[in-house]
Structures are given as structure tokens and as C-alpha cells.
Short mmCIF file of C-alpha atoms and ligand atoms in Angstrom, two decimals:
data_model
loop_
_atom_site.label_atom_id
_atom_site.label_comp_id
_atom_site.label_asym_id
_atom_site.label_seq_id
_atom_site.Cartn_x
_atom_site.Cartn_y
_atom_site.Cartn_z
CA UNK A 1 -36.25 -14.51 7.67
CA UNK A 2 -35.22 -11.94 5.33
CA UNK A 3 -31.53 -10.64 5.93
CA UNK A 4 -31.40 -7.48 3.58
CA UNK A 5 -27.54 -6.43 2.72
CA UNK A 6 -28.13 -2.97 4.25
CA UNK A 7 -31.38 -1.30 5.71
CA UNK A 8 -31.25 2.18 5.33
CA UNK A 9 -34.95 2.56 5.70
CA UNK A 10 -34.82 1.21 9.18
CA UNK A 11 -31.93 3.97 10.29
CA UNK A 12 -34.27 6.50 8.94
CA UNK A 13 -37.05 5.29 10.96
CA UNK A 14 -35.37 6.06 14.02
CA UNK A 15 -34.38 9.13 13.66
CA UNK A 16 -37.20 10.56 11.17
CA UNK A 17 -38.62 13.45 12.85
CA UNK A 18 -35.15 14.84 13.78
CA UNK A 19 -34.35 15.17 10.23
CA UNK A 20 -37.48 15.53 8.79
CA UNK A 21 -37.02 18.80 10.63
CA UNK A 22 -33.43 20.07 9.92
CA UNK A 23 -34.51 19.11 6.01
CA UNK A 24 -37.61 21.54 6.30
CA UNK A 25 -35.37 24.45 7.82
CA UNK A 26 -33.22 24.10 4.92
CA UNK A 27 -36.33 24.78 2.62
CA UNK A 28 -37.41 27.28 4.87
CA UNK A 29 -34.09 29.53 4.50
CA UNK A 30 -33.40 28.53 1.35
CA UNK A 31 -29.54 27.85 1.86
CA UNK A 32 -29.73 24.66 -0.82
CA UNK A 33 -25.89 24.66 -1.48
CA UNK A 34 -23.50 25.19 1.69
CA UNK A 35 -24.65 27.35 4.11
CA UNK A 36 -24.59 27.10 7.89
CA UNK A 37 -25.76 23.37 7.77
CA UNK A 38 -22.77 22.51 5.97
CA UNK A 39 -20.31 24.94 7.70
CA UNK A 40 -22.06 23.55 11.10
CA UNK A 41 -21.13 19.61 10.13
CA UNK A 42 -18.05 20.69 8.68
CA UNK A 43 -16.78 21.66 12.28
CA UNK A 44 -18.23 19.03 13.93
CA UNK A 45 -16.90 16.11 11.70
CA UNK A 46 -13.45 17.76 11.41
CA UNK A 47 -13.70 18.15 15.73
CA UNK A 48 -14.60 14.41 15.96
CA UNK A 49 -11.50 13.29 13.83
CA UNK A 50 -9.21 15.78 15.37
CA UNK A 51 -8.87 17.29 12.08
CA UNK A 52 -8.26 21.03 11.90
CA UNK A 53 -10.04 21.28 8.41
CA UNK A 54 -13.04 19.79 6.76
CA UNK A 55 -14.62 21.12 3.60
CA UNK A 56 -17.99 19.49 2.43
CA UNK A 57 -18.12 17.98 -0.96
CA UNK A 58 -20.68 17.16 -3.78
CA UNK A 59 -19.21 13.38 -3.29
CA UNK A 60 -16.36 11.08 -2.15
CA UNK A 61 -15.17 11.17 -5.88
CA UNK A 62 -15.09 14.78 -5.48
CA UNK A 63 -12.74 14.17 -2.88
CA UNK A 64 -10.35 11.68 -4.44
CA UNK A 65 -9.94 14.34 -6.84
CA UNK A 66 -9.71 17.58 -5.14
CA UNK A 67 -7.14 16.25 -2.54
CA UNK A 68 -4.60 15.29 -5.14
CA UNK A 69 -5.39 18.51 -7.46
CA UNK A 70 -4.46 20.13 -4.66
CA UNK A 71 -1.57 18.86 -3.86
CA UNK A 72 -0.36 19.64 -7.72
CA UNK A 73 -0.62 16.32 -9.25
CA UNK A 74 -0.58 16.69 -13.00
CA UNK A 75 -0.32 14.96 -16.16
CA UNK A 76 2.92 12.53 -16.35
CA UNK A 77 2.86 12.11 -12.38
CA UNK A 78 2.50 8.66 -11.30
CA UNK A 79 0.22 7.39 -7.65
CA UNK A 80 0.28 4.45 -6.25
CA UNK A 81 -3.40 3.06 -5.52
CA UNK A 82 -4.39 0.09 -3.83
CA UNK A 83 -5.59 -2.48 -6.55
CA UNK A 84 -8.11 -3.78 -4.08
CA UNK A 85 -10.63 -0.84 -3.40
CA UNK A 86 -13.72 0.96 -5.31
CA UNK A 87 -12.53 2.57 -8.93
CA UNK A 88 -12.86 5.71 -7.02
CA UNK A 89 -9.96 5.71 -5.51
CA UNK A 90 -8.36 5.66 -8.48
CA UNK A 91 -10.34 8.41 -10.59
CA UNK A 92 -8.43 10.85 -8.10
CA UNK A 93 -5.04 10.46 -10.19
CA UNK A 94 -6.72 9.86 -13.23
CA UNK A 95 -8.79 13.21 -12.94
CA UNK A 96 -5.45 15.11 -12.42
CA UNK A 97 -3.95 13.17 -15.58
CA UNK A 98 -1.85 11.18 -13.72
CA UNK A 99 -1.80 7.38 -14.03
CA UNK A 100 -2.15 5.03 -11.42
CA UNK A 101 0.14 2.42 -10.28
CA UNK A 102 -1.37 -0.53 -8.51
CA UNK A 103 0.08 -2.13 -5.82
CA UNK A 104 -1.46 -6.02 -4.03
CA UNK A 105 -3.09 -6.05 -0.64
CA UNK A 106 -2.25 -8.19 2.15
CA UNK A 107 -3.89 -11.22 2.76
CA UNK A 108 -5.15 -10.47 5.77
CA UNK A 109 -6.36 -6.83 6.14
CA UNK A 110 -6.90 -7.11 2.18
CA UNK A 111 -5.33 -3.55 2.77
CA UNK A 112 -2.34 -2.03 0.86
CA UNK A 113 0.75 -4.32 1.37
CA UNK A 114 3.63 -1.66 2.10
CA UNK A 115 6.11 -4.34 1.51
CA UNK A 116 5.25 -4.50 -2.51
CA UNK A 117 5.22 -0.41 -2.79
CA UNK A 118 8.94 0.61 -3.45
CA UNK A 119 8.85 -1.91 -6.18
CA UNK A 120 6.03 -0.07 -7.49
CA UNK A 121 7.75 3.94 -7.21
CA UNK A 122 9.56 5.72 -9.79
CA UNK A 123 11.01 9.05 -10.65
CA UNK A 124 7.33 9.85 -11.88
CA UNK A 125 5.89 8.94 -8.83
CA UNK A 126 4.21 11.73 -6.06
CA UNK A 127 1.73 10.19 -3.85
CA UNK A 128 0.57 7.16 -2.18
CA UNK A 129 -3.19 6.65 -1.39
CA UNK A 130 -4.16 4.52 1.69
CA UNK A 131 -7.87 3.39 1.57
CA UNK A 132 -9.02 2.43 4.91
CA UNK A 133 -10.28 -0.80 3.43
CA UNK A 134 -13.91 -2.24 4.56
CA UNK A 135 -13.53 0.43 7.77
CA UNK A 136 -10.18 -0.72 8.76
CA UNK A 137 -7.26 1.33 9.18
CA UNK A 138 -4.68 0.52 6.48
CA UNK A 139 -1.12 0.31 7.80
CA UNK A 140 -0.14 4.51 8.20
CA UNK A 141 3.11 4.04 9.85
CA UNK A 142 4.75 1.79 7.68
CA UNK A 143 3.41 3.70 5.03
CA UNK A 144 4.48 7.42 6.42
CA UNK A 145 8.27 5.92 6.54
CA UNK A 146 8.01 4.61 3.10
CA UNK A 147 6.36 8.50 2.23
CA UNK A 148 8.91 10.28 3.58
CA UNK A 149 12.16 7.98 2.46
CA UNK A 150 10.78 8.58 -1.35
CA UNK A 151 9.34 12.60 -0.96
CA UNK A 152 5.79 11.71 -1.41
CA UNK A 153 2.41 12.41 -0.39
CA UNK A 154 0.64 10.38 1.74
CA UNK A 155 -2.82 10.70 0.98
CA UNK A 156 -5.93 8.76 2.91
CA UNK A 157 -9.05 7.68 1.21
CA UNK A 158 -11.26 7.39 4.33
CA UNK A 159 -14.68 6.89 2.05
CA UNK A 160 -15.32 3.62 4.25
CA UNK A 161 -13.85 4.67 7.88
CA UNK A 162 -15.21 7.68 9.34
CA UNK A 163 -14.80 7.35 13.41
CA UNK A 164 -12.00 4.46 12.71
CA UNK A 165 -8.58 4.24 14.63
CA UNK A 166 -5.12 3.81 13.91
CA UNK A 167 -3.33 3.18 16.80
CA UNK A 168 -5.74 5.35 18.80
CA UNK A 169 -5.90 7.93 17.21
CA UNK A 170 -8.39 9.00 14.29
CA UNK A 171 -7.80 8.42 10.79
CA UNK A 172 -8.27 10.95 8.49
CA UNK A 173 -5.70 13.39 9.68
CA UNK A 174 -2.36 11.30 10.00
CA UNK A 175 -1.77 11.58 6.02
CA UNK A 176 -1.27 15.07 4.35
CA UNK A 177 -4.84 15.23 3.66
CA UNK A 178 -7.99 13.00 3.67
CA UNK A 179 -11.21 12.48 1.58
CA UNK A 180 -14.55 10.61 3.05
CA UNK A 181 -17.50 9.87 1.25
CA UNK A 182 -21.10 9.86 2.24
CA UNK A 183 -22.92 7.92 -0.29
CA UNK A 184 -25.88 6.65 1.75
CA UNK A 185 -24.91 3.21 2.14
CA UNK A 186 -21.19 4.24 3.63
CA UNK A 187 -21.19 4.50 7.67
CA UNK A 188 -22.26 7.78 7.56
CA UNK A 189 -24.26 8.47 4.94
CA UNK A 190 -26.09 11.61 3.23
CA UNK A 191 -29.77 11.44 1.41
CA UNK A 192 -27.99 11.95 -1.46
CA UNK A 193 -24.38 12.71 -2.77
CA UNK A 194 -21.66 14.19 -0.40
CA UNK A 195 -18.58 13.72 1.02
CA UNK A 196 -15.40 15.87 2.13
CA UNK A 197 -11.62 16.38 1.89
CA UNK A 198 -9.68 16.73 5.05
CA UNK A 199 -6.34 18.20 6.29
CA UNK A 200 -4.45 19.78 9.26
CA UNK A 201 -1.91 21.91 6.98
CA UNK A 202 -3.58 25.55 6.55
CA UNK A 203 -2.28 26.43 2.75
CA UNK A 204 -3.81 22.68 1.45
CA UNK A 205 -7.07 23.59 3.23
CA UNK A 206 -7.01 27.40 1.60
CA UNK A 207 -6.67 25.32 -1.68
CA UNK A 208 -9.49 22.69 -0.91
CA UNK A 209 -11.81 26.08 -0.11
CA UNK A 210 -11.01 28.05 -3.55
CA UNK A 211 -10.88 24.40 -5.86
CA UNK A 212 -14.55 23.33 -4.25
CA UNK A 213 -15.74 26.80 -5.65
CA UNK A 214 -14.65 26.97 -8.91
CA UNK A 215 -10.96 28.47 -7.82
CA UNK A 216 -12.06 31.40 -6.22
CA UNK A 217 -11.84 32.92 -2.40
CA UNK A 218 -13.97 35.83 -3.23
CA UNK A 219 -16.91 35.30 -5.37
CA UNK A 220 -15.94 36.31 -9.36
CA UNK A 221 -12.30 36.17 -8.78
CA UNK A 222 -10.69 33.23 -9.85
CA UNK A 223 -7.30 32.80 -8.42
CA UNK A 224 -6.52 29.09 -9.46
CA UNK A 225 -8.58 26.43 -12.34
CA UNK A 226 -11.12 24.95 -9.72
CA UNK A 227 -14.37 22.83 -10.10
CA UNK A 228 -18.37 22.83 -8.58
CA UNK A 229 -17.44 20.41 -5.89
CA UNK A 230 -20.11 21.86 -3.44
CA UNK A 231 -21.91 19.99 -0.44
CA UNK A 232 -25.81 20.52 -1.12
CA UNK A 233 -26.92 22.09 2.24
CA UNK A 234 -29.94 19.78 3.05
CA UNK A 235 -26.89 16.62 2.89
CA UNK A 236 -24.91 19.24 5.38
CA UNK A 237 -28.71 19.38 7.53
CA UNK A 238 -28.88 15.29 7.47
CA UNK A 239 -24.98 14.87 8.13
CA UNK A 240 -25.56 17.40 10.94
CA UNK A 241 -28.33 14.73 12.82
CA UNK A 242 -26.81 11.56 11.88
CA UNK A 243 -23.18 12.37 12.94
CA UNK A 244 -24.79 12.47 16.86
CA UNK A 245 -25.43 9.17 16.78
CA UNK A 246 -22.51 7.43 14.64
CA UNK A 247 -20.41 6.45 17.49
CA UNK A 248 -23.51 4.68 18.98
CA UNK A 249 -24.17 3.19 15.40
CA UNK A 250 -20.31 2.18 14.74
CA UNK A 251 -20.30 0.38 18.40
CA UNK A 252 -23.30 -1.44 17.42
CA UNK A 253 -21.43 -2.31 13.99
CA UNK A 254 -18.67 -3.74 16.00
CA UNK A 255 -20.80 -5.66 18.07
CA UNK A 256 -22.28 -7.20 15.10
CA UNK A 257 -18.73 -8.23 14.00
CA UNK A 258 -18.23 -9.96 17.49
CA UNK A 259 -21.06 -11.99 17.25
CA UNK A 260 -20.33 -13.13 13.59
CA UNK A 261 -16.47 -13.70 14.85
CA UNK A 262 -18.08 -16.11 17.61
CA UNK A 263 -21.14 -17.12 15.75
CA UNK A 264 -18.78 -18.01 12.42
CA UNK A 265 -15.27 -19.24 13.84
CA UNK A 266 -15.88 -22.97 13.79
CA UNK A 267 -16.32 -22.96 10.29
CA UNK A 268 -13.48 -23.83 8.59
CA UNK A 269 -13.76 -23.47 5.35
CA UNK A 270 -13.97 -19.54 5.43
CA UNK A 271 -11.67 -16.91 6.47
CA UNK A 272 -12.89 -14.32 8.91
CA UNK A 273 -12.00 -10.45 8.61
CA UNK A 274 -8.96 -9.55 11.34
CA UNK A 275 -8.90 -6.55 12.95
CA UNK A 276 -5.10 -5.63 13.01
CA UNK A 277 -3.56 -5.13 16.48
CA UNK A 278 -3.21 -1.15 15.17
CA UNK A 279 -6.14 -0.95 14.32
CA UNK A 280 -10.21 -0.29 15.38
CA UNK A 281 -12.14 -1.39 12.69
CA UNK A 282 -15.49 0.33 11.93
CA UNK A 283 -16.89 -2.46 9.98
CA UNK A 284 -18.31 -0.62 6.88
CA UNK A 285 -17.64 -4.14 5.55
CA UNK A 286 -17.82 -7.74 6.70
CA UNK A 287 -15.83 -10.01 4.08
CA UNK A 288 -15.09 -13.51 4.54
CA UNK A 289 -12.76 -15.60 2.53
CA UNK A 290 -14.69 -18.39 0.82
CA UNK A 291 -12.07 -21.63 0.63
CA UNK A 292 -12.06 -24.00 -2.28
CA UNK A 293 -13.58 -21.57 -4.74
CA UNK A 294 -17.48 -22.00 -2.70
CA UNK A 295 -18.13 -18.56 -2.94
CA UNK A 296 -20.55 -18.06 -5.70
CA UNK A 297 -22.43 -21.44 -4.52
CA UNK A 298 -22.62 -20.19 -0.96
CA UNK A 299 -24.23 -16.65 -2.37
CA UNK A 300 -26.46 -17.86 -4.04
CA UNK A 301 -26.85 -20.57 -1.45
CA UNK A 302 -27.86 -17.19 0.99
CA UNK A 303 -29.80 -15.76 -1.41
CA UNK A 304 -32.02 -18.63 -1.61
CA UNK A 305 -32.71 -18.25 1.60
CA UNK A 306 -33.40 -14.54 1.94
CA UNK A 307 -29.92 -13.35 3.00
CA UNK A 308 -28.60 -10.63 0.52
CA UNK A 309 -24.51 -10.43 0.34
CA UNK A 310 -22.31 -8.32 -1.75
CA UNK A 311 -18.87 -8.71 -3.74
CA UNK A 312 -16.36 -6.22 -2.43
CA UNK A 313 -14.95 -6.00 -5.24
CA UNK A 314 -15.07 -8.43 -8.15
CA UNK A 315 -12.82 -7.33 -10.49
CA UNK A 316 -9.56 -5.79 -9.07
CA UNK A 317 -8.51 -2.07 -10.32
CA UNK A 318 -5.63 -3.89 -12.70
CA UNK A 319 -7.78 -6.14 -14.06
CA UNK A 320 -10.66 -3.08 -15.42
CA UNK A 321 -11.26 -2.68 -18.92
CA UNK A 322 -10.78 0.81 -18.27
CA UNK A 323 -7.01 0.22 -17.17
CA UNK A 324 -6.50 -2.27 -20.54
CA UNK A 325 -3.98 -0.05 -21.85
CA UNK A 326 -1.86 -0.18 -18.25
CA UNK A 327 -0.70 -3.63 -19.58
CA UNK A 328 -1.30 -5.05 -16.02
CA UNK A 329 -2.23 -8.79 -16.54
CA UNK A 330 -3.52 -11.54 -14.15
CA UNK A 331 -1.39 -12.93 -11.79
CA UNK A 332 0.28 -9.43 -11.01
CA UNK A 333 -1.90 -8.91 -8.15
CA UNK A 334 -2.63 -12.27 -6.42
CA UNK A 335 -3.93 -11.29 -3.22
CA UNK A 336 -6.26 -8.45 -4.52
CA UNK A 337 -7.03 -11.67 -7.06
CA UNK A 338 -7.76 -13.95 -5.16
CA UNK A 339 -10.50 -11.66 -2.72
CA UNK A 340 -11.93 -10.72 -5.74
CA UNK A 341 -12.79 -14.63 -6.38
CA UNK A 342 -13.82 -15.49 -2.79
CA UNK A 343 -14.42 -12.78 -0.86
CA UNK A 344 -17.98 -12.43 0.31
CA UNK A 345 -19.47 -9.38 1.93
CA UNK A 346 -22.07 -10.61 4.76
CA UNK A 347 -24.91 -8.14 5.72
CA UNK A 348 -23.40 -5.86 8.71
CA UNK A 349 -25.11 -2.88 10.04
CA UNK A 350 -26.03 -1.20 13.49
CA UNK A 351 -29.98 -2.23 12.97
CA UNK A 352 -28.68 -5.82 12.17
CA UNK A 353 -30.37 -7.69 14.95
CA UNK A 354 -29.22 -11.05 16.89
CA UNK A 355 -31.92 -12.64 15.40
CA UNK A 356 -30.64 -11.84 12.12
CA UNK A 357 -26.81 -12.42 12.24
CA UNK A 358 -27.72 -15.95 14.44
CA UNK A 359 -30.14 -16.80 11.08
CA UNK A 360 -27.03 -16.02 8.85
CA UNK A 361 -25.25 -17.72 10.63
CA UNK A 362 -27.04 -21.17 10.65
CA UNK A 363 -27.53 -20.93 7.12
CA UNK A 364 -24.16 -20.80 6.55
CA UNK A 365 -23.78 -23.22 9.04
CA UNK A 366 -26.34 -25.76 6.51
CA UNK A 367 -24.44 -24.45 3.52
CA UNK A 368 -21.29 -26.22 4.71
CA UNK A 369 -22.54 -29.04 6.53
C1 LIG B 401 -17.52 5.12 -1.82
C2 LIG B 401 -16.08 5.25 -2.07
C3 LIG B 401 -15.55 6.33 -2.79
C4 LIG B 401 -16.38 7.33 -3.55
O1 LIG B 401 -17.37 7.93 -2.87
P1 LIG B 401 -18.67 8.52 -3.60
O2 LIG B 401 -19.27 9.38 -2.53
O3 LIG B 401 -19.53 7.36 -3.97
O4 LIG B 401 -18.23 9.31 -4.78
C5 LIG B 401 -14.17 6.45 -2.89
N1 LIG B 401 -13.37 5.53 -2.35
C6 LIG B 401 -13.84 4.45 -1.70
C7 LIG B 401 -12.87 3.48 -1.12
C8 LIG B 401 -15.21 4.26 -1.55
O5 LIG B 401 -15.66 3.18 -0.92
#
């Protein structure tokens, strides 16, 4: 049977003339970059996180950025990043000219570990990012007291969380502002690029609006430096249809995780994802631990046998060539080390069937036997 890692063909299939439709309407009236599609999902996304503003975005990158531009982050300023996420996160400070300063995860949300940040802040220092790690909430309140005990921002990179809750409540609008991406493979994804910054303080938003469109509120007159960070309108049109059906689609995700939770736990040699007592997961990500460094054999174990995984992520922000001349060295980061060595990312989405995760699950099952 083959397991594929994601199947974004099969979401497509069922809900192909919908936005076969809203994509012709946008090459009917022309609107190709923002436009009512975009202004339409805009509302609605912002409405479903109980966010007062949402501005669409050419990507989550985008967003990383234009959140922390906004906020006035410039050259010398230091933010503290997560060392365990996508390089993303980190291109937001390093966009502004600031540098980032990593800081481990936990080892068992693999989430920023508030505990190791004041160690990590400085006189330099201006914001925190919080990535919502694998769809899970990462740990706000602890975070927000940490924020407001050193005067900085506390920013949320909600790329892999849309619809996820922290303590009942929505992410996305609990730090001063919020980016999401919707590269197609995230929960909710585009057919394309897109993403969006978020925020319930009306200035930041006023900023977000003028730095999207090259730092203008009125077209030709440039108030403030600003960028092309625009949503494409046909993303806004497919956003628009897919966003009715992601709380049916993140349920189903969840679901998924319960059966891999029950399917999985009697294995001992791996490490199931928690879901934090504070937290409701969205599952963008399903990463085991692999024990006694198994977790190349067991991949390629699965991919002899038709299951496709994914490594989530392999080499820790720290450790990139990119961040050579940070002087970070291994051994500085051991939790975010160690899930880059044996963390496995299992196929998980909502058209995963039983058949599907049960036939993971056995092979696994054989792998360890
Ligand atoms: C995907 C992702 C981004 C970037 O989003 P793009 O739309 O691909 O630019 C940023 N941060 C995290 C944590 C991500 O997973």
C-alpha cells in the first residue's frame, strides 16, 4: 500500500469544482493581485481566529518579515528564535538586520523552552518569536510574563497552526502580532505562495497595510520604506473555499493522531508527540522520537515499503552554515539536537485513511519486532 507523506491531489479532488470556479471568476474580473477575494478571506480568517486584523501576503516569509519591520526592528537589535523550527522563522530578524539568538526546545513539545530564554536576552534584545511548532501551541503564557518582565515583543509564527488553541482560545492573536503561511502543504494551503500577518492593535495593522504595498496608504505616496508583499488574488479565491472546510479537515487531522497514539503506544522504542494540557494541537506534523539512534534505518525501513516520512528538521537553526559566523557550536542546543537526529515525521493528513495509518502502523510494528 502506498502511504504518500502528504496528498494534496486528493484534497483537491474533493473540492474541485468549487474552486475551479472561484479561480475562473478571478480571470473573469481580472483582480490578479488583492482584490475582493483577498479582502473577502482576509475577514473571514481574521473572524475565525478572533483576530481584529489580517492582511494577505505573497508568503509566510513575507510575514516573518513584515511583522518585525513593523514593529521597528533594525540593524544591531537582537530576537530570540526557536532553534528548532523552519529557517523562516528566522529570516524575519535577519531581513530587518537584526541577528537572531537561538534558544533549545523542550523535550516534549520540541517547542521553545521559556526556562532557557532570559539566559539568552540582552540589552540588544526586542522580541521573542513563538512558532507554534508541528501545529501545537507553544507555551504563550509563560512566554507573555517573560515579554513583559524584559519590554519585548512577543511575536507568533503561526505558519504551521492555523485553527490551533492555547488554552481555548485561538492562537494568532495572543502575541502583539502574528504571521501564517500558506504554502500548499501547510494546513491550509494556497495553489501557490501566500500567507498573512496578524494583529489586534490598530497602528501595527495601519503599518502591515502601507509595508505590504510598498509603504504607501494612497497609491504614489510613500509614507514609510515598504516592500511588494501582496496576496495574488486567485490564492485569496482558493483560501476563500478551502477555509470552509478546515475545521472539518483539522478534526479529521486529530483523529488521525488518535489512532496513531493508540495504534503506536506499545512500541517502546519511540516517543510519541504530546499534546500539552494548554494546548489543541492541529497536527500539521506528526513526529516521533526514534530511540537508540533507529531513525534513519526505520525511514528507509518505511520507504521500502511505500510509506514516505519527512525530517522536521535535520539540521537545527544554530547548527546552519548560514549562521557559521554566530559561533554557536554543537552541544549548545541539545534538545533541538537531538530531534534533529531522531525525530521522524509520519504521514498525517485529513484524507489519511484507517487503512493507511493501520498499514503504517504494522510496518513499524515489523520494523521493531
Ligand atoms: C512554512 C513556514 C514558514 C514560511 O512560510 P512560506 O509560506 O513557505 O514562506 C515560516 N515559519 C514556519 C515555522 C513555517 O513552517
Amino acid at each position: 500500500m502506498k502511504v504518500p507523506f502528504l496528498d494534496i491531489k486528493a484534497q483537491y479532488s474533493s473540492i474541485k469544482e468549487e474552486v475551479n470556479l472561484a479561480v475562473l471568476n478571478i480571470l473573469e474580473n481580472t483582480s490578479f493581485i488583492l482584490g475582493s477575494s483577498v479582502k473577502n478571506f482576509e475577514n473571514e480568517f481574521a473572524a475565525a481566529h478572533n483576530i481584529n486584523y489580517c492582511y494577505g501576503l505573497s508568503n509566510g516569509t513575507a510575514g516573518n518579515h513584515l511583522v518585525l519591520w513593523a514593529l521597528g526592528i533594525k540593524p544591531g537589535d537582537e530576537v530570540i528564535i526557536p532553534a528548532n523550527t523552519f529557517i523562516a522563522t528566522a529570516w524575519g530578524a535577519t531581513l530587518c538586520g537584526a541577528t537572531p539568538v537561538f534558544v533549545d526546545c523542550t523535550p516534549d513539545t520540541y517547542n521553545i523552552d521559556p526556562s532557557k530564554i532570559e539566559a539568552a536576552i540582552s540589552s540588544k534584545t526586542k522580541a521573542i518569536v513563538a512558532v507554534h511548532l508541528y501545529g501545537q501551541p507553544a507555551d504563550l503564557d509563560s512566554l507573555k510574563v517573560i515579554a513583559d518582565k524584559h519590554n519585548l515583543f512577543l511575536v507568533e509564527d503561526a505558519a504551521q497552526a492555523h485553527f490551533a488553541e492555547y488554552k481555548g482560545k485561538k492562537i494568532g492573536g495572543i502575541g502583539i502580532a502574528s504571521s501564517f503561511s500558506f504554502y500548499p502543504g501547510k494546513n491550509l494551503g494556497a495553489y501557490g505562495e501566500a500567507g498573512a500577518a496578524a494583529t489586534n492593535d490598530p497602528q501595527l495593522a495601519a503599518k502591515f497595510k502601507m509595508i505590504r504595498e510598498h509603504g504607501a496608504s494612497d497609491k504614489y505616496y510613500h509614507k514609510v520604506y515598504g516592500h511588494n508583499y501582496r496576496m495574488e488574488g486567485i490564492q485569496g479565491a482558493v483560501l476563500g473555499v478551502k477555509l470552509k472546510y478546515l475545521q472539518e479537515w483539522t478534526e479529521k487531522r486529530r483523529n488521525a493522531a488518535k489512532k496513531y497514539f493508540e495504534l503506536l503506544k506499545d512500541i517502546k522504542s519511540i516517543q510519541l508527540p504530546i499534546e500539552a494540557d494548554y494546548s489543541k494541537h492541529v497536527y500539521h506534523l506528526f513526529v516521533i522520537n526514534v530511540k537508540a539512534g533507529k531513525r534513519d534505518e526505520l525511514q528507509r525501513f518505511l520507504d521500502k515499503n511505500e510509506i514516505s516520512t519527512g525530517l522536521h528538521y535535520p539540521v537545527p537553526l544554530h547548527l546552519q552554515e548560514c549562521f557559521a559566523h554566530l559561533d554557536y557550536k554543537k552541544g549548545d542546543m541539545p534538545c533541538s539536537e537531538n530531534i534533529s537526529e531522531n525525530g521522524l515525521s509520519l504521514p498525517i493528513y485529513p484524507e489519511i485513511s484507517d487503512n493507511q495509518l493501520q498499514y503504517v502502523s504494522e510496518i513499524i510494528h515489523q520494523y521493531f519486532k
